[in-house]
């Protein structure tokens, strides 16, 4: 993957407006006292035709000041949505239904066509209060914003379908939070996601018994997000597509050693892209009970429970679609989740191991053996994949738990060689909580952003080695 591909054309869209009023509320963004650009993702921007001043025709050249006008003051992008839209949705939060949520500190700012001809949303986090803010201030902490950038960069490099962070701006306010030292610094983030349609978007329409709007939403998702031509049973087709995508996402989380932390139905996108990063963590070792969110007392969204949590999520989508479809075919599609998850889990494991697939049964046996050995040995996950990339395991006492893996690997070929200089590093690029806290401490104590930007560069370098 080239670091600086040819910029795409700038192609604004307004597809969301076709859904109409019941899906959103138009509103004004917050006015912030300061705008200090902290992260500008020119790589992602180039894919939607937004470029630094002085480059290509057909694109939208933005100086840093113009960038802030759009991505911190939210002057509409030319030709796209004329006013920010807070999206309406409900959701199960830790499995209890909440009809009082919706975009409470973000909105849909713009839509564009990306370099792969897909509809892409530009959404915000921390852009001010909305009709759904309840008691919240509508703001994002700078630490929360920096953490979201780090999570998205790391997940993208590890081949996890994820939103991307386009822009992070510090906004000069003092925020009070119960779970961070306060007052704490504020920020506004712009994220790229191939839709912000969540399972909770469907749940709200079921709650409102609005079959008409449900049909429109199903059609919007199938045609504009999934690129399908709906047939005679659109609701079933939709669940089928979402089951496949969400099963893949769960599988990629596991191979990445990632714990999202809050897999509520309002955080699950029907495109199967992970987004909305709060208390996320990477698991140091393969420990199914490892939990990211301090408030997840039951371990509902613990590392090893993520596949089941995702299955439960798609079940809620099917329940919502009962508004316009019968139960038996919906259930039939839901029952395919475990099988599709298992296939995707093997594929994800082989990808991270840097080996080419062989046959489905053998690939699964290998993936299961790796999982069992990682759990039994408690070898650091990143260390294992760093050493094993390409399919050869080192010798030595540390590797005794991996003998069955070693035997199975002998039938596999590398999908990529180890010629990238990354593979000669002393240690893998990781993102454990201790390092996240160190990166934040440099910002909090000295306003030193060097470790943050160095880390993004190191992650992108790892991404090239893995690609
Ligand atoms: P989350 O757990 O981050 O997905 O958020 C759940 C709900 O709470 C969503 O409707 C958010 O928009 C809302 N929310 C979270 N933090 C705030 C905040 N500081 N101000 C207003 N709403 C918020
Ligand atoms: Mg959310």
mmCIF file with all atom_site columns, N, CA and C in Angstrom, residues 240-295:
data_model
loop_
_atom_site.group_PDB
_atom_site.id
_atom_site.type_symbol
_atom_site.label_atom_id
_atom_site.label_alt_id
_atom_site.label_comp_id
_atom_site.label_asym_id
_atom_site.label_entity_id
_atom_site.label_seq_id
_atom_site.pdbx_PDB_ins_code
_atom_site.Cartn_x
_atom_site.Cartn_y
_atom_site.Cartn_z
_atom_site.occupancy
_atom_site.B_iso_or_equiv
_atom_site.pdbx_formal_charge
_atom_site.auth_seq_id
_atom_site.auth_comp_id
_atom_site.auth_asym_id
_atom_site.auth_atom_id
_atom_site.pdbx_PDB_model_num
ATOM 1   N N  . UNK A 1 240 ? -28.936 -11.188 6.746  1.00 0.00 ? 240 UNK A N  1
ATOM 2   C CA . UNK A 1 240 ? -27.904 -12.075 6.225  1.00 0.00 ? 240 UNK A CA 1
ATOM 3   C C  . UNK A 1 240 ? -26.587 -11.319 6.027  1.00 0.00 ? 240 UNK A C  1
ATOM 4   N N  . UNK A 1 241 ? -26.679 -10.166 5.418  1.00 0.00 ? 241 UNK A N  1
ATOM 5   C CA . UNK A 1 241 ? -25.483 -9.345  5.172  1.00 0.00 ? 241 UNK A CA 1
ATOM 6   C C  . UNK A 1 241 ? -24.843 -8.902  6.496  1.00 0.00 ? 241 UNK A C  1
ATOM 7   N N  . UNK A 1 242 ? -25.671 -8.462  7.421  1.00 0.00 ? 242 UNK A N  1
ATOM 8   C CA . UNK A 1 242 ? -25.136 -7.941  8.686  1.00 0.00 ? 242 UNK A CA 1
ATOM 9   C C  . UNK A 1 242 ? -24.537 -9.078  9.523  1.00 0.00 ? 242 UNK A C  1
ATOM 10  N N  . UNK A 1 243 ? -25.177 -10.248 9.529  1.00 0.00 ? 243 UNK A N  1
ATOM 11  C CA . UNK A 1 243 ? -24.625 -11.391 10.274 1.00 0.00 ? 243 UNK A CA 1
ATOM 12  C C  . UNK A 1 243 ? -23.212 -11.695 9.765  1.00 0.00 ? 243 UNK A C  1
ATOM 13  N N  . UNK A 1 244 ? -23.046 -11.725 8.454  1.00 0.00 ? 244 UNK A N  1
ATOM 14  C CA . UNK A 1 244 ? -21.724 -12.018 7.891  1.00 0.00 ? 244 UNK A CA 1
ATOM 15  C C  . UNK A 1 244 ? -20.699 -10.969 8.278  1.00 0.00 ? 244 UNK A C  1
ATOM 16  N N  . UNK A 1 245 ? -21.080 -9.711  8.185  1.00 0.00 ? 245 UNK A N  1
ATOM 17  C CA . UNK A 1 245 ? -20.133 -8.626  8.470  1.00 0.00 ? 245 UNK A CA 1
ATOM 18  C C  . UNK A 1 245 ? -19.779 -8.559  9.949  1.00 0.00 ? 245 UNK A C  1
ATOM 19  N N  . UNK A 1 246 ? -20.786 -8.737  10.792 1.00 0.00 ? 246 UNK A N  1
ATOM 20  C CA . UNK A 1 246 ? -20.543 -8.627  12.240 1.00 0.00 ? 246 UNK A CA 1
ATOM 21  C C  . UNK A 1 246 ? -19.765 -9.846  12.751 1.00 0.00 ? 246 UNK A C  1
ATOM 22  N N  . UNK A 1 247 ? -20.026 -11.021 12.178 1.00 0.00 ? 247 UNK A N  1
ATOM 23  C CA . UNK A 1 247 ? -19.243 -12.208 12.545 1.00 0.00 ? 247 UNK A CA 1
ATOM 24  C C  . UNK A 1 247 ? -17.770 -11.989 12.178 1.00 0.00 ? 247 UNK A C  1
ATOM 25  N N  . UNK A 1 248 ? -17.531 -11.394 11.006 1.00 0.00 ? 248 UNK A N  1
ATOM 26  C CA . UNK A 1 248 ? -16.161 -11.098 10.592 1.00 0.00 ? 248 UNK A CA 1
ATOM 27  C C  . UNK A 1 248 ? -15.506 -10.100 11.542 1.00 0.00 ? 248 UNK A C  1
ATOM 28  N N  . UNK A 1 249 ? -16.256 -9.084  11.917 1.00 0.00 ? 249 UNK A N  1
ATOM 29  C CA . UNK A 1 249 ? -15.703 -8.092  12.841 1.00 0.00 ? 249 UNK A CA 1
ATOM 30  C C  . UNK A 1 249 ? -15.302 -8.753  14.162 1.00 0.00 ? 249 UNK A C  1
ATOM 31  N N  . UNK A 1 250 ? -16.183 -9.591  14.709 1.00 0.00 ? 250 UNK A N  1
ATOM 32  C CA . UNK A 1 250 ? -15.875 -10.267 15.979 1.00 0.00 ? 250 UNK A CA 1
ATOM 33  C C  . UNK A 1 250 ? -14.608 -11.107 15.839 1.00 0.00 ? 250 UNK A C  1
ATOM 34  N N  . UNK A 1 251 ? -14.496 -11.802 14.706 1.00 0.00 ? 251 UNK A N  1
ATOM 35  C CA . UNK A 1 251 ? -13.324 -12.653 14.474 1.00 0.00 ? 251 UNK A CA 1
ATOM 36  C C  . UNK A 1 251 ? -12.040 -11.821 14.401 1.00 0.00 ? 251 UNK A C  1
ATOM 37  N N  . UNK A 1 252 ? -12.116 -10.674 13.753 1.00 0.00 ? 252 UNK A N  1
ATOM 38  C CA . UNK A 1 252 ? -10.925 -9.828  13.617 1.00 0.00 ? 252 UNK A CA 1
ATOM 39  C C  . UNK A 1 252 ? -10.546 -9.191  14.959 1.00 0.00 ? 252 UNK A C  1
ATOM 40  N N  . UNK A 1 253 ? -11.549 -8.853  15.776 1.00 0.00 ? 253 UNK A N  1
ATOM 41  C CA . UNK A 1 253 ? -11.256 -8.362  17.137 1.00 0.00 ? 253 UNK A CA 1
ATOM 42  C C  . UNK A 1 253 ? -10.397 -9.381  17.871 1.00 0.00 ? 253 UNK A C  1
ATOM 43  N N  . UNK A 1 254 ? -10.823 -10.657 17.780 1.00 0.00 ? 254 UNK A N  1
ATOM 44  C CA . UNK A 1 254 ? -10.138 -11.687 18.550 1.00 0.00 ? 254 UNK A CA 1
ATOM 45  C C  . UNK A 1 254 ? -8.700  -11.856 18.070 1.00 0.00 ? 254 UNK A C  1
ATOM 46  N N  . UNK A 1 255 ? -8.497  -11.933 16.762 1.00 0.00 ? 255 UNK A N  1
ATOM 47  C CA . UNK A 1 255 ? -7.134  -12.115 16.244 1.00 0.00 ? 255 UNK A CA 1
ATOM 48  C C  . UNK A 1 255 ? -6.254  -10.911 16.571 1.00 0.00 ? 255 UNK A C  1
ATOM 49  N N  . UNK A 1 256 ? -6.863  -9.740  16.701 1.00 0.00 ? 256 UNK A N  1
ATOM 50  C CA . UNK A 1 256 ? -6.101  -8.539  17.047 1.00 0.00 ? 256 UNK A CA 1
ATOM 51  C C  . UNK A 1 256 ? -5.834  -8.451  18.545 1.00 0.00 ? 256 UNK A C  1
ATOM 52  N N  . UNK A 1 257 ? -6.520  -9.285  19.336 1.00 0.00 ? 257 UNK A N  1
ATOM 53  C CA . UNK A 1 257 ? -6.405  -9.187  20.795 1.00 0.00 ? 257 UNK A CA 1
ATOM 54  C C  . UNK A 1 257 ? -7.086  -7.950  21.343 1.00 0.00 ? 257 UNK A C  1
ATOM 55  N N  . UNK A 1 258 ? -8.113  -7.490  20.639 1.00 0.00 ? 258 UNK A N  1
ATOM 56  C CA . UNK A 1 258 ? -8.748  -6.214  20.976 1.00 0.00 ? 258 UNK A CA 1
ATOM 57  C C  . UNK A 1 258 ? -10.025 -6.419  21.780 1.00 0.00 ? 258 UNK A C  1
ATOM 58  N N  . UNK A 1 259 ? -10.216 -5.567  22.770 1.00 0.00 ? 259 UNK A N  1
ATOM 59  C CA . UNK A 1 259 ? -11.455 -5.567  23.544 1.00 0.00 ? 259 UNK A CA 1
ATOM 60  C C  . UNK A 1 259 ? -12.095 -4.193  23.381 1.00 0.00 ? 259 UNK A C  1
ATOM 61  N N  . UNK A 1 260 ? -13.235 -4.142  22.698 1.00 0.00 ? 260 UNK A N  1
ATOM 62  C CA . UNK A 1 260 ? -13.895 -2.862  22.432 1.00 0.00 ? 260 UNK A CA 1
ATOM 63  C C  . UNK A 1 260 ? -14.417 -2.234  23.723 1.00 0.00 ? 260 UNK A C  1
ATOM 64  N N  . UNK A 1 261 ? -15.055 -3.038  24.530 1.00 0.00 ? 261 UNK A N  1
ATOM 65  C CA . UNK A 1 261 ? -15.482 -2.561  25.848 1.00 0.00 ? 261 UNK A CA 1
ATOM 66  C C  . UNK A 1 261 ? -16.957 -2.266  25.969 1.00 0.00 ? 261 UNK A C  1
ATOM 67  N N  . UNK A 1 262 ? -17.582 -1.722  24.909 1.00 0.00 ? 262 UNK A N  1
ATOM 68  C CA . UNK A 1 262 ? -18.992 -1.328  25.005 1.00 0.00 ? 262 UNK A CA 1
ATOM 69  C C  . UNK A 1 262 ? -19.729 -1.769  23.734 1.00 0.00 ? 262 UNK A C  1
ATOM 70  N N  . UNK A 1 263 ? -20.014 -3.067  23.647 1.00 0.00 ? 263 UNK A N  1
ATOM 71  C CA . UNK A 1 263 ? -20.660 -3.598  22.438 1.00 0.00 ? 263 UNK A CA 1
ATOM 72  C C  . UNK A 1 263 ? -22.181 -3.526  22.559 1.00 0.00 ? 263 UNK A C  1
ATOM 73  N N  . UNK A 1 264 ? -22.679 -2.341  22.880 1.00 0.00 ? 264 UNK A N  1
ATOM 74  C CA . UNK A 1 264 ? -24.123 -2.100  22.943 1.00 0.00 ? 264 UNK A CA 1
ATOM 75  C C  . UNK A 1 264 ? -24.692 -1.977  21.535 1.00 0.00 ? 264 UNK A C  1
ATOM 76  N N  . UNK A 1 265 ? -26.005 -2.200  21.392 1.00 0.00 ? 265 UNK A N  1
ATOM 77  C CA . UNK A 1 265 ? -26.580 -2.212  20.038 1.00 0.00 ? 265 UNK A CA 1
ATOM 78  C C  . UNK A 1 265 ? -26.487 -0.846  19.349 1.00 0.00 ? 265 UNK A C  1
ATOM 79  N N  . UNK A 1 266 ? -26.348 0.222   20.112 1.00 0.00 ? 266 UNK A N  1
ATOM 80  C CA . UNK A 1 266 ? -26.203 1.548   19.496 1.00 0.00 ? 266 UNK A CA 1
ATOM 81  C C  . UNK A 1 266 ? -24.768 1.780   19.017 1.00 0.00 ? 266 UNK A C  1
ATOM 82  N N  . UNK A 1 267 ? -23.864 0.877   19.346 1.00 0.00 ? 267 UNK A N  1
ATOM 83  C CA . UNK A 1 267 ? -22.473 1.012   18.897 1.00 0.00 ? 267 UNK A CA 1
ATOM 84  C C  . UNK A 1 267 ? -22.136 0.011   17.799 1.00 0.00 ? 267 UNK A C  1
ATOM 85  N N  . UNK A 1 268 ? -23.136 -0.719  17.296 1.00 0.00 ? 268 UNK A N  1
ATOM 86  C CA . UNK A 1 268 ? -22.869 -1.725  16.261 1.00 0.00 ? 268 UNK A CA 1
ATOM 87  C C  . UNK A 1 268 ? -23.433 -1.230  14.934 1.00 0.00 ? 268 UNK A C  1
ATOM 88  N N  . UNK A 1 269 ? -22.500 -0.976  14.009 1.00 0.00 ? 269 UNK A N  1
ATOM 89  C CA . UNK A 1 269 ? -22.814 -0.424  12.706 1.00 0.00 ? 269 UNK A CA 1
ATOM 90  C C  . UNK A 1 269 ? -23.218 -1.556  11.761 1.00 0.00 ? 269 UNK A C  1
ATOM 91  N N  . UNK A 1 270 ? -24.247 -1.334  10.938 1.00 0.00 ? 270 UNK A N  1
ATOM 92  C CA . UNK A 1 270 ? -24.681 -2.394  10.007 1.00 0.00 ? 270 UNK A CA 1
ATOM 93  C C  . UNK A 1 270 ? -23.693 -2.623  8.862  1.00 0.00 ? 270 UNK A C  1
ATOM 94  N N  . UNK A 1 271 ? -22.662 -1.788  8.756  1.00 0.00 ? 271 UNK A N  1
ATOM 95  C CA . UNK A 1 271 ? -21.605 -2.072  7.788  1.00 0.00 ? 271 UNK A CA 1
ATOM 96  C C  . UNK A 1 271 ? -20.567 -3.034  8.362  1.00 0.00 ? 271 UNK A C  1
ATOM 97  N N  . UNK A 1 272 ? -20.675 -3.354  9.646  1.00 0.00 ? 272 UNK A N  1
ATOM 98  C CA . UNK A 1 272 ? -19.698 -4.255  10.261 1.00 0.00 ? 272 UNK A CA 1
ATOM 99  C C  . UNK A 1 272 ? -18.372 -3.570  10.551 1.00 0.00 ? 272 UNK A C  1
ATOM 100 N N  . UNK A 1 273 ? -18.386 -2.253  10.612 1.00 0.00 ? 273 UNK A N  1
ATOM 101 C CA . UNK A 1 273 ? -17.193 -1.514  11.012 1.00 0.00 ? 273 UNK A CA 1
ATOM 102 C C  . UNK A 1 273 ? -17.303 -1.183  12.487 1.00 0.00 ? 273 UNK A C  1
ATOM 103 N N  . UNK A 1 274 ? -16.238 -1.457  13.203 1.00 0.00 ? 274 UNK A N  1
ATOM 104 C CA . UNK A 1 274 ? -16.181 -1.093  14.612 1.00 0.00 ? 274 UNK A CA 1
ATOM 105 C C  . UNK A 1 274 ? -16.041 0.428   14.731 1.00 0.00 ? 274 UNK A C  1
ATOM 106 N N  . UNK A 1 275 ? -16.661 1.010   15.742 1.00 0.00 ? 275 UNK A N  1
ATOM 107 C CA . UNK A 1 275 ? -16.475 2.453   15.972 1.00 0.00 ? 275 UNK A CA 1
ATOM 108 C C  . UNK A 1 275 ? -16.842 2.810   17.401 1.00 0.00 ? 275 UNK A C  1
ATOM 109 N N  . UNK A 1 276 ? -16.689 4.074   17.735 1.00 0.00 ? 276 UNK A N  1
ATOM 110 C CA . UNK A 1 276 ? -17.020 4.615   19.042 1.00 0.00 ? 276 UNK A CA 1
ATOM 111 C C  . UNK A 1 276 ? -16.169 3.989   20.141 1.00 0.00 ? 276 UNK A C  1
ATOM 112 N N  . UNK A 1 277 ? -14.929 4.474   20.214 1.00 0.00 ? 277 UNK A N  1
ATOM 113 C CA . UNK A 1 277 ? -13.942 3.879   21.120 1.00 0.00 ? 277 UNK A CA 1
ATOM 114 C C  . UNK A 1 277 ? -13.889 4.617   22.444 1.00 0.00 ? 277 UNK A C  1
ATOM 115 N N  . UNK A 1 278 ? -14.372 3.982   23.478 1.00 0.00 ? 278 UNK A N  1
ATOM 116 C CA . UNK A 1 278 ? -14.326 4.534   24.830 1.00 0.00 ? 278 UNK A CA 1
ATOM 117 C C  . UNK A 1 278 ? -13.255 3.840   25.660 1.00 0.00 ? 278 UNK A C  1
ATOM 118 N N  . UNK A 1 279 ? -13.679 2.872   26.467 1.00 0.00 ? 279 UNK A N  1
ATOM 119 C CA . UNK A 1 279 ? -12.727 2.239   27.401 1.00 0.00 ? 279 UNK A CA 1
ATOM 120 C C  . UNK A 1 279 ? -11.922 1.081   26.795 1.00 0.00 ? 279 UNK A C  1
ATOM 121 N N  . UNK A 1 280 ? -11.734 1.036   25.472 1.00 0.00 ? 280 UNK A N  1
ATOM 122 C CA . UNK A 1 280 ? -11.049 -0.072  24.789 1.00 0.00 ? 280 UNK A CA 1
ATOM 123 C C  . UNK A 1 280 ? -9.691  -0.384  25.401 1.00 0.00 ? 280 UNK A C  1
ATOM 124 N N  . UNK A 1 281 ? -9.304  -1.647  25.258 1.00 0.00 ? 281 UNK A N  1
ATOM 125 C CA . UNK A 1 281 ? -7.932  -2.071  25.591 1.00 0.00 ? 281 UNK A CA 1
ATOM 126 C C  . UNK A 1 281 ? -7.516  -3.222  24.700 1.00 0.00 ? 281 UNK A C  1
ATOM 127 N N  . UNK A 1 282 ? -6.225  -3.383  24.528 1.00 0.00 ? 282 UNK A N  1
ATOM 128 C CA . UNK A 1 282 ? -5.697  -4.617  23.940 1.00 0.00 ? 282 UNK A CA 1
ATOM 129 C C  . UNK A 1 282 ? -5.353  -5.568  25.074 1.00 0.00 ? 282 UNK A C  1
ATOM 130 N N  . UNK A 1 283 ? -5.714  -6.838  24.895 1.00 0.00 ? 283 UNK A N  1
ATOM 131 C CA . UNK A 1 283 ? -5.411  -7.856  25.907 1.00 0.00 ? 283 UNK A CA 1
ATOM 132 C C  . UNK A 1 283 ? -3.927  -8.196  25.813 1.00 0.00 ? 283 UNK A C  1
ATOM 133 N N  . UNK A 1 284 ? -3.202  -8.172  26.936 1.00 0.00 ? 284 UNK A N  1
ATOM 134 C CA . UNK A 1 284 ? -1.773  -8.518  26.881 1.00 0.00 ? 284 UNK A CA 1
ATOM 135 C C  . UNK A 1 284 ? -1.566  -9.991  26.526 1.00 0.00 ? 284 UNK A C  1
ATOM 136 N N  . UNK A 1 285 ? -2.407  -10.868 27.084 1.00 0.00 ? 285 UNK A N  1
ATOM 137 C CA . UNK A 1 285 ? -2.318  -12.307 26.821 1.00 0.00 ? 285 UNK A CA 1
ATOM 138 C C  . UNK A 1 285 ? -3.722  -12.816 26.530 1.00 0.00 ? 285 UNK A C  1
ATOM 139 N N  . UNK A 1 286 ? -3.807  -14.075 26.060 1.00 0.00 ? 286 UNK A N  1
ATOM 140 C CA . UNK A 1 286 ? -5.116  -14.633 25.686 1.00 0.00 ? 286 UNK A CA 1
ATOM 141 C C  . UNK A 1 286 ? -5.857  -15.051 26.946 1.00 0.00 ? 286 UNK A C  1
ATOM 142 N N  . UNK A 1 287 ? -6.604  -14.120 27.495 1.00 0.00 ? 287 UNK A N  1
ATOM 143 C CA . UNK A 1 287 ? -7.351  -14.345 28.731 1.00 0.00 ? 287 UNK A CA 1
ATOM 144 C C  . UNK A 1 287 ? -8.800  -13.967 28.448 1.00 0.00 ? 287 UNK A C  1
ATOM 145 N N  . UNK A 1 288 ? -9.652  -14.990 28.331 1.00 0.00 ? 288 UNK A N  1
ATOM 146 C CA . UNK A 1 288 ? -11.040 -14.756 27.906 1.00 0.00 ? 288 UNK A CA 1
ATOM 147 C C  . UNK A 1 288 ? -11.761 -13.786 28.837 1.00 0.00 ? 288 UNK A C  1
ATOM 148 N N  . UNK A 1 289 ? -11.365 -13.739 30.105 1.00 0.00 ? 289 UNK A N  1
ATOM 149 C CA . UNK A 1 289 ? -12.069 -12.892 31.067 1.00 0.00 ? 289 UNK A CA 1
ATOM 150 C C  . UNK A 1 289 ? -11.568 -11.452 31.111 1.00 0.00 ? 289 UNK A C  1
ATOM 151 N N  . UNK A 1 290 ? -10.559 -11.125 30.299 1.00 0.00 ? 290 UNK A N  1
ATOM 152 C CA . UNK A 1 290 ? -9.978  -9.773  30.321 1.00 0.00 ? 290 UNK A CA 1
ATOM 153 C C  . UNK A 1 290 ? -11.032 -8.742  29.893 1.00 0.00 ? 290 UNK A C  1
ATOM 154 N N  . UNK A 1 291 ? -11.268 -7.758  30.754 1.00 0.00 ? 291 UNK A N  1
ATOM 155 C CA . UNK A 1 291 ? -12.357 -6.792  30.553 1.00 0.00 ? 291 UNK A CA 1
ATOM 156 C C  . UNK A 1 291 ? -11.772 -5.388  30.407 1.00 0.00 ? 291 UNK A C  1
ATOM 157 N N  . UNK A 1 292 ? -12.341 -4.608  29.468 1.00 0.00 ? 292 UNK A N  1
ATOM 158 C CA . UNK A 1 292 ? -11.802 -3.267  29.216 1.00 0.00 ? 292 UNK A CA 1
ATOM 159 C C  . UNK A 1 292 ? -12.451 -2.201  30.094 1.00 0.00 ? 292 UNK A C  1
ATOM 160 N N  . UNK A 1 293 ? -13.784 -2.245  30.231 1.00 0.00 ? 293 UNK A N  1
ATOM 161 C CA . UNK A 1 293 ? -14.490 -1.153  30.902 1.00 0.00 ? 293 UNK A CA 1
ATOM 162 C C  . UNK A 1 293 ? -14.583 -1.421  32.402 1.00 0.00 ? 293 UNK A C  1
ATOM 163 N N  . UNK A 1 294 ? -14.153 -0.463  33.204 1.00 0.00 ? 294 UNK A N  1
ATOM 164 C CA . UNK A 1 294 ? -14.194 -0.662  34.660 1.00 0.00 ? 294 UNK A CA 1
ATOM 165 C C  . UNK A 1 294 ? -15.638 -0.819  35.143 1.00 0.00 ? 294 UNK A C  1
ATOM 166 N N  . UNK A 1 295 ? -16.601 -0.290  34.334 1.00 0.00 ? 295 UNK A N  1
ATOM 167 C CA . UNK A 1 295 ? -18.015 -0.373  34.750 1.00 0.00 ? 295 UNK A CA 1
ATOM 168 C C  . UNK A 1 295 ? -18.697 -1.643  34.241 1.00 0.00 ? 295 UNK A C  1
#
